[in-house]
mmCIF file of C-alpha atoms in Angstrom:
data_model
loop_
_atom_site.group_PDB
_atom_site.id
_atom_site.type_symbol
_atom_site.label_atom_id
_atom_site.label_comp_id
_atom_site.label_asym_id
_atom_site.label_seq_id
_atom_site.Cartn_x
_atom_site.Cartn_y
_atom_site.Cartn_z
ATOM 1 C CA MET A 1 -28.012 -8.757 155.273
ATOM 2 C CA SER A 2 -31.142 -10.770 154.447
ATOM 3 C CA SER A 3 -31.529 -11.767 158.114
ATOM 4 C CA THR A 4 -31.414 -8.090 159.148
ATOM 5 C CA ARG A 5 -34.105 -7.314 156.528
ATOM 6 C CA ALA A 6 -36.181 -10.277 157.803
ATOM 7 C CA THR A 7 -35.802 -9.016 161.384
ATOM 8 C CA GLY A 8 -36.892 -5.566 160.325
ATOM 9 C CA SER A 9 -39.871 -7.086 158.598
ATOM 10 C CA SER A 10 -40.758 -9.104 161.580
ATOM 11 C CA ALA A 11 -40.590 -6.163 163.830
ATOM 12 C CA ALA A 12 -42.779 -4.204 161.423
ATOM 13 C CA ASP A 13 -45.222 -7.055 161.317
ATOM 14 C CA ALA A 14 -45.343 -7.141 165.107
ATOM 15 C CA VAL A 15 -45.866 -3.371 165.348
ATOM 16 C CA ALA A 16 -48.600 -3.500 162.755
ATOM 17 C CA ALA A 17 -50.364 -6.373 164.504
ATOM 18 C CA ASN A 18 -50.053 -4.494 167.845
ATOM 19 C CA GLU A 19 -51.659 -1.442 166.216
ATOM 20 C CA ARG A 20 -54.540 -3.595 164.994
ATOM 21 C CA ILE A 21 -55.020 -4.944 168.474
ATOM 22 C CA ARG A 22 -55.061 -1.366 169.917
ATOM 23 C CA ALA A 23 -57.631 -0.316 167.285
ATOM 24 C CA LEU A 24 -59.812 -3.259 168.033
ATOM 25 C CA VAL A 25 -59.696 -2.499 171.849
ATOM 26 C CA ASP A 26 -60.362 1.158 171.215
ATOM 27 C CA ALA A 27 -63.341 0.367 168.993
ATOM 28 C CA ALA A 28 -64.760 -2.300 171.359
ATOM 29 C CA ASP A 29 -67.183 0.244 172.949
ATOM 30 C CA GLY A 30 -68.073 -1.888 176.016
ATOM 31 C CA THR A 31 -68.221 -5.181 174.153
ATOM 32 C CA TRP A 32 -65.396 -7.612 173.860
ATOM 33 C CA PRO A 33 -64.823 -9.235 170.500
ATOM 34 C CA SER A 34 -62.853 -12.179 171.831
ATOM 35 C CA GLU A 35 -62.617 -14.128 168.531
ATOM 36 C CA ALA A 36 -61.116 -11.138 166.680
ATOM 37 C CA TYR A 37 -58.800 -10.381 169.559
ATOM 38 C CA GLU A 38 -57.593 -13.984 169.665
ATOM 39 C CA VAL A 39 -56.841 -13.844 165.915
ATOM 40 C CA LEU A 40 -54.849 -10.632 166.258
ATOM 41 C CA LEU A 41 -52.942 -11.970 169.207
ATOM 42 C CA GLN A 42 -51.967 -15.037 167.171
ATOM 43 C CA GLU A 43 -50.777 -12.719 164.322
ATOM 44 C CA TRP A 44 -48.743 -10.679 166.826
ATOM 45 C CA ALA A 45 -47.231 -13.785 168.378
ATOM 46 C CA ALA A 46 -46.313 -15.196 165.010
ATOM 47 C CA ALA A 47 -44.599 -11.935 164.037
ATOM 48 C CA VAL A 48 -42.682 -11.688 167.271
ATOM 49 C CA HIS A 49 -41.582 -15.365 167.051
ATOM 50 C CA ARG A 50 -40.337 -14.742 163.554
ATOM 51 C CA GLY A 51 -38.282 -11.957 164.897
ATOM 52 C CA ASP A 52 -36.881 -14.209 167.668
ATOM 53 C CA SER A 53 -36.071 -16.894 165.105
ATOM 54 C CA ASP A 54 -34.242 -14.364 162.897
ATOM 55 C CA GLN A 55 -32.131 -13.180 165.789
ATOM 56 C CA VAL A 56 -31.152 -16.708 166.710
ATOM 57 C CA ASN A 57 -30.145 -17.402 163.072
ATOM 58 C CA GLU A 58 -28.215 -14.179 162.924
ATOM 59 C CA ALA A 59 -26.286 -15.061 166.123
ATOM 60 C CA ALA A 60 -25.347 -18.461 164.684
#
């Protein structure tokens, strides 16, 4: 059950990071904040990777 909860948390983290990316892009107003975008992408990738890791552990 804890792996399911962790997977749900990872999915929620990925969704939250994705929403922050969308907000950044929407607020860019013609400029591109590449450093902030890179940080948000790293957060999103980490959340997605945690979800993948949880699914592998659950399958084992």
